[in-house]
Amino acid sequence: MSKARAVLRQPLSYRDSCIPPGIERLQQPVALGRAIELAFLRWEKRDLQPTARFWRDFGMQVVSATDDRLVARGAGSAPCIAIAARGRSDRFLGTAFLMSDDTDLHCYIGKWGGRWLQADDIPGGGRGVELIDPCGRSVWLLQGQERVDPLPMRGDLVATTNTVHSTPRINRTVRTPIEPAQVVKLGHVVLQAIDFSSVAEWYMRALGLIPTDVQFLPDGSPSLAFCRLDLGSKPTDHHTVVVVGGIEDKYEHSAYEVIDLDAVGQGQQVLRAQGHRHLWGIGRHLLGSQLFDYWLDPEGFEHEHYTDGDMFTADFETEYSPLEFGGIWAWGADAPESMKPKRGGRMLLKLLSLLRRKRITPQRLKLLGSALAAPARPWN
Ligand SMILES: [Fe+2]
């Protein structure tokens, strides 16, 4: 049987107020509190040295390095965007969010199972509560963290871009500084979850997140949510937390904003020169519109550089579109097959176990499989 050919087209998209029958809305629950920033990610690593080297080459500033703990910041005002503690395994431990002043952290103690954090555990101080999400991952909710002065950053190179419409750059050249892509901030984290509905609902309720773009399977059920922070009338990134329905509960990737496209491109050259493993890019995402470049850290965890992402205020309507592998990017190199679940005996055993434990239905598995298997581009 011949394989269906993909065509280049803009994907279908429906505003929340006019989604057609058969597409299920992702209901936004009443929130307990409101996250205002993705503060940092926490890691456990057996050997901290390769992580410190990768972080520096990736453009983070390592501000503290002991035998047992690494702390890194970006050039923005956050005192910390990543922590790695030395341990017995290489794993993602969890996320930390800054919460609005009007969030009552006491709400998360008790029924939500939260516990108060020790002040010493929190870079930048303040107070915080640790929750455990439905996948068993740690989520820290913080308030009162001290900010730091931003670091010097180079100015815009693209302010003088020549186009056919305008040539402001005369008798001047473009010479991008040869340096790591200076990371300004931690932008978003993408989490895969077997039980998409309950995990997406949990994050929206705990953090007051707003779904910006929701992707649905052929049966109309939501299976991926790009969620942004609720900052009211202040524009915020298209997504800060993404929940992806899948066959594992796992960290997918985290993304770090850099100054501009030249930083992404020159940063790629520096990472290549230092021998790090490139994954995918440079390209432009469709949902979120970021110019991206993906790298693997020493243990194979995905890290993304990005710039030029979309910004939205809280009142922008949620949009719905079909889930398609080819819809991850607008242009650029084809997404590598390694971004899909690895086929093989281990995967088969995992799927059988999920089915036996009724963690996933055969129907849902089939729909997920068809969304991933459809050719992404006419040349695939
Ligand atoms: Fe991303």
XYZ file of C-alpha atoms and ligand atoms in Angstrom:
381
model
C 0.000 0.000 0.000
C 1.461 3.401 -0.887
C 2.176 5.788 1.970
C 0.087 8.957 2.140
C 2.108 11.963 1.031
C 2.267 15.003 3.227
C 1.702 18.409 1.703
C 3.049 21.745 2.819
C 0.191 23.700 4.315
C -0.706 25.792 7.295
C -2.396 23.492 9.820
C -6.055 23.819 10.666
C -6.688 25.856 13.788
C -9.874 26.744 15.641
C -10.454 29.466 18.201
C -12.023 28.260 21.456
C -15.220 30.220 20.749
C -15.820 28.427 17.465
C -14.474 24.910 17.700
C -16.524 22.490 15.614
C -18.516 19.617 17.139
C -16.416 16.568 17.916
C -13.444 18.446 19.328
C -13.277 18.293 23.084
C -12.386 21.462 25.002
C -9.585 21.336 27.529
C -11.461 22.614 30.561
C -9.555 25.181 32.598
C -10.110 24.481 36.304
C -10.362 27.090 39.054
C -6.771 27.717 40.095
C -5.366 27.582 43.614
C -2.656 30.115 42.839
C -0.854 31.873 40.051
C 2.685 31.193 38.832
C 4.471 34.291 37.512
C 7.759 32.736 36.407
C 9.363 29.372 35.751
C 12.182 29.898 38.247
C 14.572 26.969 37.800
C 14.950 23.256 37.103
C 16.527 20.737 39.459
C 18.743 17.857 38.382
C 20.593 14.974 39.961
C 23.889 14.068 38.292
C 26.479 11.440 39.153
C 29.296 13.663 37.880
C 28.854 17.425 38.060
C 31.901 18.387 35.983
C 30.502 17.518 32.516
C 27.271 19.330 33.400
C 29.180 22.462 34.463
C 31.087 22.380 31.177
C 27.925 21.937 29.116
C 26.074 24.682 30.974
C 28.952 27.136 30.365
C 29.235 26.269 26.668
C 25.436 26.488 26.391
C 25.624 30.069 27.701
C 24.614 29.828 31.361
C 26.654 31.409 34.143
C 27.719 28.906 36.803
C 27.524 30.989 39.996
C 28.312 28.286 42.520
C 30.177 25.015 42.103
C 30.981 22.749 45.025
C 31.669 19.003 45.068
C 27.972 18.412 45.746
C 26.035 21.150 43.989
C 26.064 23.361 40.913
C 23.963 26.493 40.564
C 23.639 28.426 37.307
C 21.901 31.660 36.370
C 21.111 33.450 33.131
C 21.775 37.087 32.302
C 18.349 38.136 33.567
C 17.324 38.997 37.106
C 16.682 35.425 38.304
C 19.339 34.316 40.821
C 19.199 30.746 39.528
C 17.809 28.883 36.530
C 19.348 25.440 37.116
C 20.586 23.387 40.055
C 22.373 20.056 39.844
C 23.020 18.011 42.957
C 25.515 15.162 42.994
C 23.752 11.836 43.442
C 23.574 8.217 42.436
C 21.747 8.689 39.150
C 21.378 11.078 36.246
C 17.830 12.361 36.352
C 15.529 15.332 36.154
C 14.231 16.077 39.643
C 11.652 18.747 38.969
C 10.616 22.338 38.449
C 10.385 25.469 40.597
C 7.970 28.348 39.973
C 7.701 31.832 41.431
C 4.166 32.425 42.646
C 2.286 35.737 42.775
C 2.175 37.597 46.088
C -1.573 37.009 46.311
C -1.132 33.224 46.145
C -1.623 31.649 49.574
C 0.971 28.871 49.784
C -0.885 27.405 52.789
C -3.559 26.209 50.298
C -1.130 23.594 49.020
C -0.509 22.048 52.426
C -2.942 19.333 53.485
C -5.195 18.051 50.723
C -2.606 18.864 48.053
C 0.099 17.092 50.030
C 2.539 20.015 50.016
C 5.378 20.379 52.493
C 7.275 23.508 53.456
C 10.804 23.789 52.073
C 13.799 24.758 54.199
C 14.854 28.354 53.394
C 18.439 27.130 52.835
C 17.275 24.876 50.013
C 16.030 27.797 47.922
C 18.570 29.787 45.891
C 17.742 33.465 46.405
C 15.961 32.703 49.676
C 12.298 33.265 50.424
C 9.809 30.562 51.273
C 8.382 27.677 49.345
C 6.272 24.568 49.231
C 7.088 21.302 47.499
C 4.309 19.463 45.694
C 4.456 16.157 43.877
C 2.676 16.115 40.520
C 0.582 13.095 39.392
C 3.666 11.654 37.652
C 5.653 11.716 40.896
C 7.757 14.744 39.939
C 8.702 17.445 42.416
C 7.282 20.952 41.872
C 8.456 23.831 44.064
C 6.261 26.904 44.524
C 8.262 29.899 45.757
C 7.664 33.414 47.057
C 9.917 36.212 48.303
C 12.984 35.175 46.311
C 15.646 37.932 46.059
C 16.337 39.115 42.511
C 19.816 39.888 41.174
C 21.124 42.609 38.873
C 20.996 41.566 35.206
C 24.383 40.853 33.602
C 25.652 42.984 30.707
C 24.304 41.769 27.351
C 25.310 42.741 23.854
C 22.909 45.000 21.975
C 20.714 44.035 19.034
C 22.573 43.091 15.891
C 19.347 42.780 13.950
C 18.426 46.426 14.545
C 20.479 47.017 11.420
C 19.233 44.177 9.226
C 19.250 45.024 5.545
C 16.215 43.856 3.596
C 14.929 44.640 0.112
C 12.641 47.201 1.741
C 15.185 48.930 3.916
C 19.003 49.118 3.974
C 19.970 50.898 7.168
C 23.389 49.187 7.319
C 25.757 51.000 4.951
C 29.552 50.829 5.195
C 29.188 48.512 8.200
C 29.523 44.734 8.517
C 27.960 42.017 10.672
C 30.534 40.313 12.891
C 28.788 38.171 15.476
C 30.907 37.800 18.625
C 32.331 34.279 18.824
C 30.988 33.269 22.219
C 28.355 30.967 23.728
C 24.762 32.063 23.130
C 24.253 34.055 26.305
C 21.239 32.535 28.058
C 18.981 35.283 29.373
C 16.273 33.231 31.028
C 14.730 29.809 31.458
C 11.739 29.954 29.137
C 9.800 26.704 29.282
C 9.737 23.074 30.222
C 8.023 20.270 28.313
C 6.777 17.248 30.258
C 5.460 14.029 28.770
C 2.640 12.333 30.666
C 0.793 9.069 30.141
C -2.390 10.460 31.679
C -2.499 13.728 29.747
C -5.865 14.935 31.058
C -5.158 14.635 34.763
C -1.606 15.992 34.504
C -2.639 19.008 32.390
C -5.522 19.657 34.767
C -3.181 19.406 37.785
C -0.712 21.961 36.374
C -3.457 24.390 35.347
C -5.039 24.148 38.797
C -1.796 24.377 40.790
C -0.219 27.181 38.756
C -3.139 29.059 37.189
C -1.845 28.268 33.701
C -3.799 29.211 30.573
C -3.784 26.852 27.577
C -2.590 28.863 24.557
C -2.632 26.049 21.998
C -4.206 22.647 22.460
C -3.646 19.788 20.035
C -6.136 16.979 19.639
C -6.103 13.391 18.354
C -8.277 12.264 15.413
C -11.077 11.402 17.887
C -11.118 15.051 19.064
C -9.567 14.371 22.481
C -6.923 16.866 23.667
C -3.463 15.335 23.919
C -1.022 18.234 24.082
C -1.285 21.634 25.788
C 1.028 24.613 25.389
C 0.281 26.617 28.533
C 1.259 30.170 29.405
C 1.389 32.049 32.675
C -1.507 34.237 33.735
C 0.098 37.684 33.960
C -3.125 39.555 33.196
C -2.534 42.358 30.704
C 1.248 41.879 30.752
C 2.366 39.881 27.697
C 4.013 36.567 28.447
C 5.551 33.734 26.416
C 3.265 31.550 24.286
C 4.165 28.661 26.588
C 5.992 28.181 29.859
C 4.774 24.648 30.625
C 3.889 22.104 27.962
C 2.185 18.819 28.805
C 2.453 16.200 26.060
C 0.355 13.052 26.172
C 2.534 10.020 25.521
C 3.588 6.598 26.664
C 5.997 7.688 29.427
C 6.021 10.108 32.341
C 9.218 11.986 31.574
C 11.098 15.228 31.019
C 11.048 16.092 27.314
C 13.101 19.279 27.120
C 13.674 22.704 28.579
C 14.236 25.912 26.639
C 16.396 28.962 27.265
C 15.934 32.370 25.694
C 18.937 33.967 24.034
C 19.317 37.469 22.600
C 18.587 36.912 18.915
C 19.045 34.636 15.914
C 22.735 35.483 15.615
C 23.208 34.287 19.201
C 21.451 31.007 18.333
C 23.593 30.549 15.215
C 26.948 31.616 16.619
C 26.170 29.694 19.814
C 25.682 26.575 17.685
C 29.177 27.012 16.267
C 30.659 27.311 19.771
C 28.841 24.218 21.042
C 29.932 22.261 17.967
C 33.529 23.421 18.453
C 33.425 22.169 22.051
C 32.255 18.722 20.919
C 28.707 18.760 22.289
C 25.936 16.721 20.699
C 23.582 18.613 18.414
C 20.005 17.341 18.132
C 17.911 19.569 15.879
C 17.903 23.009 14.338
C 18.115 25.747 13.421
C 14.452 26.104 12.536
C 11.259 27.942 13.397
C 8.555 26.362 15.501
C 4.961 26.642 14.420
C 3.141 26.929 17.760
C 5.054 29.615 19.650
C 6.980 30.693 16.514
C 10.387 30.498 18.216
C 13.605 30.208 16.228
C 15.133 27.143 17.855
C 18.211 24.953 18.160
C 18.253 21.752 20.253
C 21.236 20.262 22.075
C 21.844 17.223 24.256
C 23.555 17.640 27.607
C 26.209 15.068 28.632
C 23.571 12.583 29.816
C 21.339 13.082 26.772
C 18.724 15.461 28.228
C 17.390 17.891 25.623
C 18.074 21.622 25.953
C 16.779 24.230 23.510
C 18.089 27.683 22.644
C 15.342 29.963 21.345
C 14.586 33.518 20.374
C 11.751 35.507 18.768
C 8.844 33.671 20.421
C 5.212 34.796 20.416
C 3.846 36.760 23.387
C 0.227 36.846 24.602
C -1.834 38.530 27.267
C -4.182 36.527 29.485
C -7.300 37.369 27.466
C -6.141 35.721 24.214
C -8.369 32.797 23.250
C -7.159 29.222 23.331
C -6.668 27.674 19.882
C -7.154 24.035 18.896
C -5.334 22.186 16.127
C -4.781 18.543 15.147
C -1.770 16.821 16.675
C 0.753 16.100 13.921
C 4.469 15.396 14.199
C 5.065 17.647 11.193
C 3.323 20.492 12.994
C 6.199 20.976 15.436
C 8.144 23.117 12.998
C 7.405 25.610 10.218
C 10.792 25.406 8.520
C 14.257 24.050 9.141
C 15.804 20.609 9.154
C 13.450 17.653 9.566
C 12.870 16.752 13.220
C 15.066 13.738 13.997
C 13.422 10.341 14.386
C 15.049 10.123 17.816
C 12.452 12.630 19.035
C 9.833 9.905 18.600
C 9.558 6.895 20.957
C 12.241 4.324 20.161
C 10.768 1.193 18.566
C 11.955 -2.196 19.719
C 11.501 -4.929 22.284
C 11.710 -2.638 25.320
C 9.097 -0.325 23.883
C 6.811 -3.246 23.133
C 7.106 -4.510 26.709
C 6.386 -1.034 28.029
C 3.289 -0.718 25.867
C 2.012 -4.144 26.923
C 2.531 -3.204 30.557
C 0.627 0.085 30.091
C -2.239 -1.752 28.415
C -2.326 -4.484 31.060
C -2.418 -1.924 33.875
C -5.081 0.048 31.972
C -2.877 3.175 32.034
C -3.707 3.681 28.378
C -6.413 2.301 26.107
C -5.656 0.471 22.831
C -7.676 3.136 21.024
C -5.589 5.994 22.440
C -2.364 4.156 21.693
C -3.451 3.700 18.084
C -4.362 7.375 17.727
C -1.041 8.508 19.228
C 0.796 6.142 16.906
C -0.965 7.464 13.814
C -0.244 11.099 14.802
C 3.457 10.288 15.073
C 3.667 8.019 12.040
C 2.086 10.338 9.463
C 4.748 11.682 7.081
C 5.744 15.158 8.207
C 6.893 16.499 4.860
C 6.402 15.552 1.187
C 10.024 14.324 0.994
C 9.767 12.015 4.042
Fe 10.571 24.015 23.300
